[in-house]
Coordinates of C-alpha atoms in Angstrom, one line a residue:
Chain A
M1 CA 90.3 30.0 -192.6
L2 CA 90.4 26.4 -191.2
A3 CA 92.4 25.4 -194.3
A4 CA 95.4 27.3 -192.9
V5 CA 95.6 24.7 -190.2
D6 CA 98.0 21.8 -190.8
W7 CA 95.8 18.9 -189.4
H8 CA 98.6 16.5 -190.1
I9 CA 100.7 18.0 -187.5
L10 CA 97.9 18.0 -184.9
W11 CA 97.3 14.3 -185.8
Q12 CA 100.9 13.5 -185.4
R13 CA 101.2 15.3 -182.0
I14 CA 98.3 13.4 -180.7
F15 CA 98.6 9.9 -182.2
H16 CA 102.3 9.6 -182.9
P17 CA 104.2 11.7 -180.4
D18 CA 108.0 11.4 -180.5
H19 CA 110.4 10.6 -177.7
V20 CA 111.2 14.2 -177.1
F21 CA 107.5 14.7 -176.4
F22 CA 107.4 11.8 -174.0
L23 CA 110.4 13.2 -172.1
A24 CA 108.6 16.5 -171.8
L25 CA 105.4 14.7 -170.6
W26 CA 107.4 12.7 -168.1
R27 CA 109.0 15.9 -166.7
T28 CA 105.4 17.4 -166.2
I29 CA 104.4 14.3 -164.4
Y30 CA 107.4 14.1 -162.0
I31 CA 107.5 17.7 -161.4
S32 CA 103.8 17.9 -160.5
V33 CA 104.0 14.8 -158.3
L34 CA 107.1 15.8 -156.4
A35 CA 106.0 19.3 -156.0
Q36 CA 102.5 18.2 -154.7
L37 CA 104.2 15.7 -152.3
L38 CA 106.5 18.4 -151.0
G39 CA 103.4 20.7 -150.7
V40 CA 101.6 18.1 -148.7
A41 CA 104.6 17.6 -146.3
L42 CA 105.0 21.3 -145.9
G43 CA 101.3 21.9 -145.5
L44 CA 101.2 19.3 -142.7
V45 CA 104.1 20.8 -140.8
A46 CA 102.6 24.3 -141.1
A47 CA 99.1 23.1 -140.1
L48 CA 100.6 21.4 -137.0
M49 CA 102.6 24.6 -136.3
R50 CA 99.5 26.6 -136.7
M51 CA 97.8 24.5 -133.9
S52 CA 100.9 24.6 -131.7
R53 CA 100.8 26.1 -128.3
F54 CA 104.0 27.9 -129.0
G55 CA 103.2 31.4 -130.3
V56 CA 106.5 31.5 -132.3
L57 CA 105.4 28.5 -134.4
R58 CA 102.0 29.8 -135.0
V59 CA 103.4 33.2 -136.2
L60 CA 105.9 31.4 -138.5
S61 CA 103.2 29.4 -140.0
G62 CA 101.0 32.5 -140.6
A63 CA 103.9 34.3 -142.1
Y64 CA 104.6 31.4 -144.5
V65 CA 101.0 31.4 -145.8
L66 CA 100.9 35.2 -146.0
V67 CA 104.0 35.4 -148.1
F68 CA 103.5 32.5 -150.4
R69 CA 99.8 33.0 -151.0
G70 CA 100.3 36.7 -151.3
T71 CA 102.9 36.8 -154.0
P72 CA 102.8 35.6 -157.6
L73 CA 104.0 32.0 -158.1
I74 CA 106.0 33.0 -161.1
V75 CA 108.0 35.5 -159.0
Q76 CA 108.6 32.7 -156.4
I77 CA 109.8 30.4 -159.2
F78 CA 112.2 33.1 -160.5
F79 CA 113.3 33.9 -157.1
V80 CA 114.2 30.3 -156.1
Y81 CA 115.9 29.5 -159.3
F82 CA 117.9 32.8 -159.8
G83 CA 118.0 34.1 -156.3
A84 CA 118.2 31.2 -153.8
N85 CA 121.8 30.6 -154.1
L86 CA 122.8 34.2 -153.9
L87 CA 120.6 34.7 -151.0
F88 CA 121.7 31.8 -148.9
G89 CA 125.3 31.9 -150.0
F90 CA 125.5 28.2 -150.7
T91 CA 124.4 26.0 -153.4
L92 CA 120.8 25.2 -152.7
I93 CA 120.0 24.8 -156.3
P94 CA 122.7 22.7 -157.9
R95 CA 123.3 22.4 -161.7
S96 CA 121.8 19.0 -161.8
V97 CA 120.4 16.6 -159.3
N98 CA 120.8 12.8 -159.3
F99 CA 118.2 10.9 -157.5
G100 CA 119.6 7.5 -158.6
L101 CA 116.5 6.6 -160.4
F102 CA 116.6 9.6 -162.6
Q103 CA 118.4 12.8 -163.1
M104 CA 117.1 16.3 -163.4
D105 CA 118.6 19.6 -164.1
G106 CA 118.8 22.4 -161.6
A107 CA 116.1 24.3 -163.1
A108 CA 113.5 21.3 -162.7
F109 CA 114.7 21.0 -159.1
A110 CA 114.2 24.7 -158.4
G111 CA 110.7 24.4 -160.1
I112 CA 109.8 21.6 -157.9
L113 CA 111.0 23.4 -154.8
A114 CA 109.1 26.7 -155.7
L115 CA 105.9 24.8 -156.7
G116 CA 106.1 22.7 -153.6
I117 CA 106.6 25.6 -151.2
N118 CA 103.9 27.6 -152.8
E119 CA 101.5 24.6 -152.6
G120 CA 102.4 24.0 -149.0
A121 CA 100.7 27.3 -148.1
Y122 CA 97.5 26.1 -149.8
M123 CA 97.7 22.7 -148.3
R124 CA 98.1 24.1 -144.8
E125 CA 94.6 25.4 -145.0
I126 CA 93.2 22.2 -146.5
I127 CA 94.8 19.9 -143.9
R128 CA 93.9 22.2 -141.0
A129 CA 90.3 22.1 -142.2
G130 CA 90.5 18.4 -142.3
I131 CA 91.9 18.1 -138.8
D132 CA 89.2 20.5 -137.5
A133 CA 86.6 18.4 -139.2
V134 CA 87.4 15.4 -137.0
D135 CA 85.1 15.3 -134.0
R136 CA 86.6 16.9 -130.9
G137 CA 85.6 14.0 -128.8
Q138 CA 88.2 11.9 -130.7
M139 CA 91.1 13.9 -129.2
E140 CA 89.5 13.8 -125.8
A141 CA 89.1 10.1 -125.9
A142 CA 92.7 9.7 -127.0
K143 CA 94.0 12.0 -124.2
S144 CA 91.8 10.2 -121.6
L145 CA 93.5 7.0 -122.5
G146 CA 96.9 8.6 -121.7
M147 CA 98.1 9.3 -125.3
H148 CA 100.4 12.1 -125.9
Y149 CA 99.3 14.8 -128.4
R150 CA 101.7 13.5 -131.0
V151 CA 100.5 9.9 -130.7
A152 CA 96.9 11.0 -130.7
M153 CA 97.5 13.1 -133.9
R154 CA 99.3 10.2 -135.8
R155 CA 97.2 7.4 -134.7
I156 CA 93.7 8.9 -134.2
I157 CA 93.2 12.3 -135.7
L158 CA 95.2 12.3 -139.0
P159 CA 93.9 9.0 -140.2
Q160 CA 90.4 10.4 -139.8
A161 CA 91.2 13.7 -141.3
T162 CA 92.5 12.0 -144.5
R163 CA 88.9 11.5 -145.5
F164 CA 88.3 15.3 -145.5
I165 CA 91.7 16.2 -147.0
V166 CA 91.7 13.8 -150.0
P167 CA 89.0 15.4 -152.1
P168 CA 90.5 19.0 -152.1
L169 CA 93.9 17.5 -152.4
G170 CA 92.9 15.9 -155.6
N171 CA 91.7 19.2 -157.0
E172 CA 95.0 20.7 -155.9
F173 CA 96.9 18.2 -157.8
N174 CA 94.8 18.8 -160.9
N175 CA 95.7 22.4 -160.6
M176 CA 99.4 21.5 -160.1
M177 CA 99.7 19.6 -163.3
K178 CA 98.6 22.6 -165.2
T179 CA 100.5 25.3 -163.1
S180 CA 103.7 23.3 -163.5
S181 CA 103.9 24.7 -167.0
L182 CA 105.2 27.9 -165.4
V183 CA 108.5 26.2 -164.9
F184 CA 109.0 26.5 -168.6
F185 CA 110.0 30.1 -167.9
I186 CA 113.1 29.0 -166.0
G187 CA 114.0 26.8 -168.9
V188 CA 112.5 23.4 -168.1
T189 CA 111.3 21.7 -171.2
E190 CA 108.1 20.2 -169.9
L191 CA 104.9 19.6 -171.7
F192 CA 104.2 23.3 -172.4
G193 CA 107.9 24.0 -173.0
D194 CA 107.9 21.3 -175.7
A195 CA 105.0 22.9 -177.5
E196 CA 106.4 26.4 -177.1
I197 CA 109.7 25.4 -178.7
R198 CA 108.1 23.7 -181.7
Y199 CA 105.8 26.6 -182.2
S200 CA 108.6 29.1 -182.1
T201 CA 110.5 27.2 -184.9
T202 CA 107.5 26.5 -187.1
F203 CA 105.0 29.4 -186.4
K204 CA 102.2 27.0 -186.2
P205 CA 100.5 28.0 -182.8
V206 CA 97.1 26.4 -183.6
E207 CA 98.5 22.9 -184.2
Y208 CA 101.0 22.8 -181.3
F209 CA 99.0 24.6 -178.6
L210 CA 95.9 22.6 -179.5
A211 CA 97.8 19.4 -179.2
V212 CA 99.4 20.4 -175.9
A213 CA 96.0 21.4 -174.5
F214 CA 94.8 18.0 -175.5
W215 CA 97.6 16.3 -173.6
Y216 CA 97.0 18.3 -170.4
L217 CA 93.3 17.3 -170.7
V218 CA 94.4 13.7 -170.9
L219 CA 96.5 14.1 -167.7
T220 CA 93.6 15.8 -165.8
T221 CA 91.1 13.4 -167.0
V222 CA 93.2 10.4 -166.0
W223 CA 93.7 11.9 -162.6
S224 CA 90.0 12.7 -162.1
V225 CA 89.2 9.0 -162.8
I226 CA 91.9 7.9 -160.2
Q227 CA 90.7 10.6 -157.7
A228 CA 87.1 9.3 -158.0
Q229 CA 88.4 5.8 -157.2
I230 CA 90.3 6.8 -154.1
E231 CA 87.3 8.9 -152.9
R232 CA 85.0 6.0 -153.4
K233 CA 87.3 3.6 -151.5
L234 CA 87.7 6.0 -148.7
A235 CA 83.9 6.5 -148.5
V236 CA 83.5 2.7 -148.3
S237 CA 86.1 2.4 -145.6
E238 CA 84.3 4.8 -143.3
R239 CA 81.2 2.7 -143.4
G240 CA 83.4 -0.2 -142.1
D241 CA 83.7 -3.4 -144.3
E242 CA 85.7 -6.5 -143.4
L243 CA 89.1 -5.1 -144.5
T244 CA 91.6 -3.4 -142.0
F245 CA 92.1 0.3 -142.4
R246 CA 95.6 -0.3 -143.7
E247 CA 94.4 -2.7 -146.4
R248 CA 91.7 -0.2 -147.5
V249 CA 94.2 2.7 -147.8
F250 CA 96.5 0.4 -149.8
N251 CA 93.7 -0.6 -152.1
A252 CA 92.7 2.9 -152.6
W253 CA 96.2 3.8 -153.8
A254 CA 96.8 0.7 -155.7
P255 CA 95.6 2.1 -159.2
V256 CA 98.1 4.9 -158.7
A257 CA 100.9 2.5 -157.9
T258 CA 100.0 0.4 -161.0
W259 CA 99.8 3.5 -163.2
G260 CA 103.2 4.6 -161.8
R261 CA 104.8 1.3 -162.5
G262 CA 103.4 1.4 -166.1
L263 CA 105.0 4.8 -166.6
A264 CA 108.3 3.8 -165.2
R265 CA 108.7 1.0 -167.6
Chain B
M1 CA 85.6 7.9 -93.1
S2 CA 87.8 4.9 -93.8
A3 CA 91.5 4.9 -92.7
A4 CA 92.8 4.1 -96.1
K5 CA 93.8 7.0 -98.4
P6 CA 91.1 7.8 -100.9
I7 CA 91.6 7.1 -104.5
M8 CA 90.2 10.5 -105.5
E9 CA 90.4 13.5 -103.4
A10 CA 89.0 16.8 -104.8
E11 CA 89.4 19.8 -102.5
D12 CA 87.6 23.1 -103.1
V13 CA 87.7 22.8 -106.9
V14 CA 86.8 26.0 -108.8
K15 CA 86.3 26.2 -112.5
R16 CA 85.4 29.1 -114.6
F17 CA 84.4 29.4 -118.3
G18 CA 85.2 33.0 -118.9
R19 CA 83.2 35.0 -116.4
L20 CA 80.8 32.1 -115.6
E21 CA 81.8 30.2 -112.6
V22 CA 80.6 26.5 -113.1
L23 CA 82.3 25.0 -110.1
K24 CA 82.2 27.1 -107.0
G25 CA 84.3 25.0 -104.6
V26 CA 83.6 21.3 -104.9
S27 CA 85.2 18.9 -102.5
L28 CA 84.7 15.1 -102.7
D29 CA 86.7 12.0 -101.6
V30 CA 86.1 8.6 -103.1
A31 CA 87.5 5.4 -101.5
A32 CA 88.8 2.4 -103.3
G33 CA 86.1 0.2 -104.5
E34 CA 83.4 2.9 -104.0
V35 CA 80.8 3.7 -106.5
V36 CA 79.6 7.3 -106.4
C37 CA 76.8 8.5 -108.5
I38 CA 76.6 12.3 -109.2
I39 CA 73.1 13.6 -109.9
G40 CA 71.7 17.1 -110.5
P41 CA 70.1 19.2 -113.0
S42 CA 71.9 20.0 -116.2
G43 CA 74.1 23.0 -115.9
S44 CA 75.0 22.1 -112.3
G45 CA 78.5 21.4 -113.1
K46 CA 78.6 17.6 -112.7
T47 CA 80.1 16.8 -116.1
T48 CA 82.6 19.6 -115.8
F49 CA 83.6 18.2 -112.4
I50 CA 84.4 14.7 -113.6
R51 CA 86.2 16.2 -116.7
C52 CA 88.4 18.1 -114.2
I53 CA 89.3 14.9 -112.5
N54 CA 91.3 13.7 -115.6
H55 CA 92.3 17.2 -116.5
L56 CA 90.3 17.5 -119.7
E57 CA 89.4 20.8 -118.1
K58 CA 91.9 23.0 -116.3
I59 CA 90.9 24.2 -113.0
D60 CA 91.0 27.7 -111.6
G61 CA 91.3 26.8 -107.9
G62 CA 91.5 24.0 -105.4
R63 CA 93.3 20.7 -106.0
I64 CA 92.5 17.2 -107.3
E65 CA 94.6 14.1 -106.4
V66 CA 94.1 10.7 -107.8
N67 CA 96.1 7.8 -106.3
G68 CA 98.0 10.3 -104.4
H69 CA 99.1 12.2 -107.5
L70 CA 98.2 15.8 -108.0
I71 CA 96.2 16.0 -111.3
G72 CA 97.3 18.3 -114.0
Y73 CA 99.5 20.5 -111.8
R74 CA 102.8 20.6 -110.0
E75 CA 103.5 22.6 -106.9
R76 CA 106.3 25.1 -107.3
N77 CA 107.0 27.5 -104.4
G78 CA 103.6 26.7 -102.9
K79 CA 101.8 27.6 -106.2
L80 CA 100.2 25.2 -108.7
V81 CA 101.6 25.4 -112.2
E82 CA 100.5 23.2 -115.0
D83 CA 102.2 19.9 -115.3
T84 CA 104.1 18.6 -118.3
E85 CA 102.3 16.8 -121.1
A86 CA 104.1 13.5 -120.3
N87 CA 103.0 13.7 -116.6
I88 CA 99.5 14.6 -117.4
A89 CA 99.3 11.7 -119.9
R90 CA 100.7 9.3 -117.3
Q91 CA 98.1 10.4 -114.8
R92 CA 95.3 10.1 -117.3
A93 CA 96.4 6.5 -118.1
E94 CA 95.4 5.7 -114.5
I95 CA 91.9 7.1 -114.9
G96 CA 89.5 5.6 -117.4
M97 CA 86.8 7.6 -118.9
V98 CA 83.5 6.7 -120.7
F99 CA 81.9 9.4 -122.7
Q100 CA 78.3 10.2 -123.3
R101 CA 78.8 9.9 -127.0
F102 CA 81.2 6.9 -126.9
N103 CA 83.9 8.5 -128.9
L104 CA 85.1 5.2 -130.3
F105 CA 87.8 5.5 -133.0
P106 CA 85.7 5.0 -136.1
H107 CA 88.7 3.8 -138.2
M108 CA 89.5 0.9 -135.9
T109 CA 87.7 -2.3 -135.2
A110 CA 86.3 -3.1 -131.8
L111 CA 89.4 -4.9 -130.8
E112 CA 91.8 -2.3 -132.3
N113 CA 89.9 0.3 -130.3
V114 CA 90.5 -1.7 -127.1
I115 CA 94.2 -2.5 -127.7
E116 CA 95.2 0.9 -129.2
A117 CA 96.2 2.6 -125.8
P118 CA 97.9 -0.5 -124.2
V119 CA 100.0 -0.8 -127.3
Q120 CA 100.8 2.8 -127.9
V121 CA 100.9 4.1 -124.4
R122 CA 102.1 1.2 -122.4
G123 CA 104.1 -0.5 -125.0
V124 CA 102.4 -3.9 -124.4
R125 CA 103.2 -6.4 -127.2
K126 CA 100.3 -6.6 -129.7
Q127 CA 99.6 -10.3 -129.2
I128 CA 99.4 -10.0 -125.5
A129 CA 97.3 -6.8 -125.7
A130 CA 94.9 -8.7 -128.2
A131 CA 94.5 -11.6 -125.8
E132 CA 93.7 -9.2 -123.1
G133 CA 91.5 -7.1 -125.3
E134 CA 89.5 -10.2 -126.4
A135 CA 88.9 -11.1 -122.7
L136 CA 87.7 -7.6 -122.0
L137 CA 85.3 -7.7 -125.0
A138 CA 84.0 -11.0 -123.7
R139 CA 83.4 -9.4 -120.4
V140 CA 81.3 -6.7 -121.9
G141 CA 79.5 -9.5 -124.0
L142 CA 81.0 -8.5 -127.4
A143 CA 83.5 -11.3 -128.0
D144 CA 82.0 -11.9 -131.5
K145 CA 82.3 -8.2 -132.4
R146 CA 86.1 -8.0 -132.3
D147 CA 86.6 -7.3 -136.0
V148 CA 83.5 -5.1 -136.4
Y149 CA 83.9 -1.3 -137.0
P150 CA 82.0 1.0 -134.6
G151 CA 79.8 2.2 -137.4
K152 CA 78.3 -1.2 -137.6
L153 CA 77.5 -1.4 -133.9
S154 CA 74.5 -0.3 -132.0
G155 CA 74.8 2.5 -129.6
G156 CA 74.7 0.1 -126.7
Q157 CA 77.4 -2.0 -128.2
Q158 CA 79.6 1.0 -129.0
Q159 CA 79.3 2.1 -125.4
R160 CA 80.2 -1.4 -124.1
V161 CA 83.3 -1.4 -126.4
A162 CA 84.2 2.0 -125.0
I163 CA 84.0 0.7 -121.4
A164 CA 86.2 -2.2 -122.5
R165 CA 88.6 0.3 -124.1
A166 CA 88.9 2.3 -120.9
L167 CA 89.3 -0.9 -118.7
A168 CA 92.2 -2.1 -121.0
M169 CA 94.4 0.5 -119.2
K170 CA 93.7 -1.1 -115.9
P171 CA 92.7 2.2 -114.4
A172 CA 92.5 2.8 -110.7
L173 CA 89.4 4.9 -111.2
M174 CA 86.7 5.0 -113.8
L175 CA 84.8 8.1 -114.8
F176 CA 81.4 7.8 -116.5
D177 CA 80.1 10.9 -118.1
E178 CA 76.3 10.2 -118.6
P179 CA 77.1 6.9 -120.2
T180 CA 73.5 6.1 -121.2
S181 CA 72.2 9.6 -122.0
A182 CA 72.8 9.1 -125.8
L183 CA 71.3 5.6 -125.9
D184 CA 68.0 4.3 -127.1
P185 CA 65.9 3.3 -124.2
E186 CA 66.0 -0.4 -125.1
V187 CA 69.7 -0.7 -124.9
I188 CA 70.4 1.3 -121.8
G189 CA 69.9 -1.8 -119.8
E190 CA 72.8 -3.7 -121.4
V191 CA 75.2 -0.9 -120.6
L192 CA 74.1 -0.5 -117.1
D193 CA 74.4 -4.3 -116.6
V194 CA 78.0 -4.1 -117.6
M195 CA 78.6 -1.3 -115.2
K196 CA 76.8 -3.3 -112.4
A197 CA 79.1 -6.2 -113.0
L198 CA 82.1 -3.9 -112.8
A199 CA 81.0 -2.7 -109.4
F200 CA 79.7 -6.0 -107.8
E201 CA 82.2 -8.5 -109.4
F202 CA 85.4 -6.5 -109.9
G203 CA 85.1 -3.8 -107.2
T204 CA 85.9 -1.1 -109.7
T205 CA 86.1 2.4 -108.2
M206 CA 83.6 4.4 -110.2
I207 CA 82.3 8.0 -110.4
V208 CA 79.2 8.0 -112.5
V209 CA 77.4 11.1 -113.7
T210 CA 73.9 9.8 -114.5
H211 CA 70.2 10.4 -114.6
E212 CA 69.5 6.7 -114.1
M213 CA 68.1 6.7 -110.5
G214 CA 67.4 2.9 -110.6
F215 CA 71.1 2.4 -111.2
A216 CA 72.2 4.9 -108.6
R217 CA 69.8 3.2 -106.0
E218 CA 71.0 -0.3 -106.8
V219 CA 74.8 0.3 -107.3
A220 CA 75.9 3.5 -105.6
D221 CA 77.6 3.4 -102.2
R222 CA 77.0 7.2 -102.1
V223 CA 74.9 9.6 -104.1
V224 CA 76.1 13.2 -104.6
M225 CA 73.6 15.9 -105.5
M226 CA 75.1 19.0 -107.3
D227 CA 73.3 22.2 -108.1
D228 CA 74.7 25.5 -109.4
G229 CA 78.3 24.5 -109.2
R230 CA 78.3 23.1 -105.6
I231 CA 77.7 19.8 -104.0
I232 CA 74.5 20.4 -102.0
E233 CA 73.9 17.0 -100.5
V234 CA 75.8 13.6 -100.1
G235 CA 74.3 10.4 -98.7
T236 CA 73.6 6.8 -99.2
P237 CA 70.9 5.9 -101.8
E238 CA 68.5 5.0 -99.0
H239 CA 68.8 8.4 -97.6
F240 CA 68.4 10.0 -100.8
F241 CA 65.4 8.3 -102.1
A242 CA 63.6 7.9 -98.8
D243 CA 64.3 11.2 -97.0
P244 CA 66.5 13.8 -98.7
R245 CA 67.4 16.7 -96.6
E246 CA 67.6 19.6 -99.0
E247 CA 64.5 21.1 -100.5
R248 CA 66.4 21.5 -103.9
T249 CA 67.1 17.7 -103.9
K250 CA 63.5 16.9 -103.1
R251 CA 62.3 19.1 -106.0
F252 CA 64.8 17.5 -108.4
L253 CA 64.1 14.0 -107.4
S254 CA 60.3 14.5 -107.7
K255 CA 60.8 15.7 -111.2
I256 CA 63.0 12.9 -112.3
L257 CA 61.6 9.8 -110.6

């Protein structure tokens, strides 16, 4: 039975990938990263809205989570890509987007938007839990010194909440890299799309899907190493060494920056 | 009563937590430079009362003025409505508070803790704030700990940094909420010494909730005994420790002394 497998193809896909593959890999990476960043930003806004003293904002935040956690992601992706322009009556999703550094087509842009908005609903809970985990006395101390809520949040609470947010955030990003494969269904040739297209022209599912699984595994493994580094650095920082907080955060993210520069080259 | 307007005036302050009335009409005036110690059994409302003074707790009745400013509320058509966040923050900046559990910012060094509010709230330039901050750390005996994070300081050292942090805003009034209750016995003295210096050398106006009767006797101008949400006795330390009037005070003091 194993004899039917063309090991050479698998070998090629793993050790000698072509530039089409690399483009697909790059798409998976930037879609995941940008969607996750969007998710963190939206999650932060929604978390702060959730804690607002204005009822309208709390309700909006609740509705956001209800809708985007309560409906399938694939529906959201299709809705954003095919429906958003029609719904809003203007071009939310353009044919292609030029970010100066690189260009992406409208489908990738829609994918990032949908993945990010969906992720924001999950990040809201994570960020809120992180903020809740900071000792209540911290907000009281900040207020007793005359700080406004905003300043206290930005300077005192959020930096401390980071420590509680980073571990689950890392897991979310691990998920995001895999989940981003759904954007293939709106025509983005990312990692999974690349494999699917090759399979459909060769009818060799074992080779191509095994290879793409391998590459996802590489991505998630590399990330888990980076995540462990970040968590270790953040744990050290809480014990208080001789570096400033800013330096420590910078150090924690340095491997990511180096890795990012390596990819960009 | 002195002719000068008191720094802090509390008038018939009522506070409820749900159906539980924790302050049942508390009135107290504190003059500039005065040190007032509030004593009383736990649950008597003393901590709640000083938390009301800088509006960490909303009040359900009465009024509190600090430096002539109504705290936490505005008068509108003869009724009190909650003040804006900006105004409340401005009032709080005039009132220093030291907490039982220090509440230092763990992600900042001792000096960063001290200069955070002057820089962020008052907009003081960082270099100037740092110079003042170092002087304050020196005053609490921690000049050499400026770059150390709270996690590496002992409880007594943390509380002294917390005092310096509150003083950095140059408050008109300092509130101390059981500042030594969370400390190991051997470091209580160093915190009390700093507080004594504030009272004797700098004439700081202080309201201190404490169980340290030695401190109250030595430093307080007046001692206030609270029980069950009310002030039941006010007097000089001499009066209190020699011949308290109320039976409840006698019982409390006999237990604690």
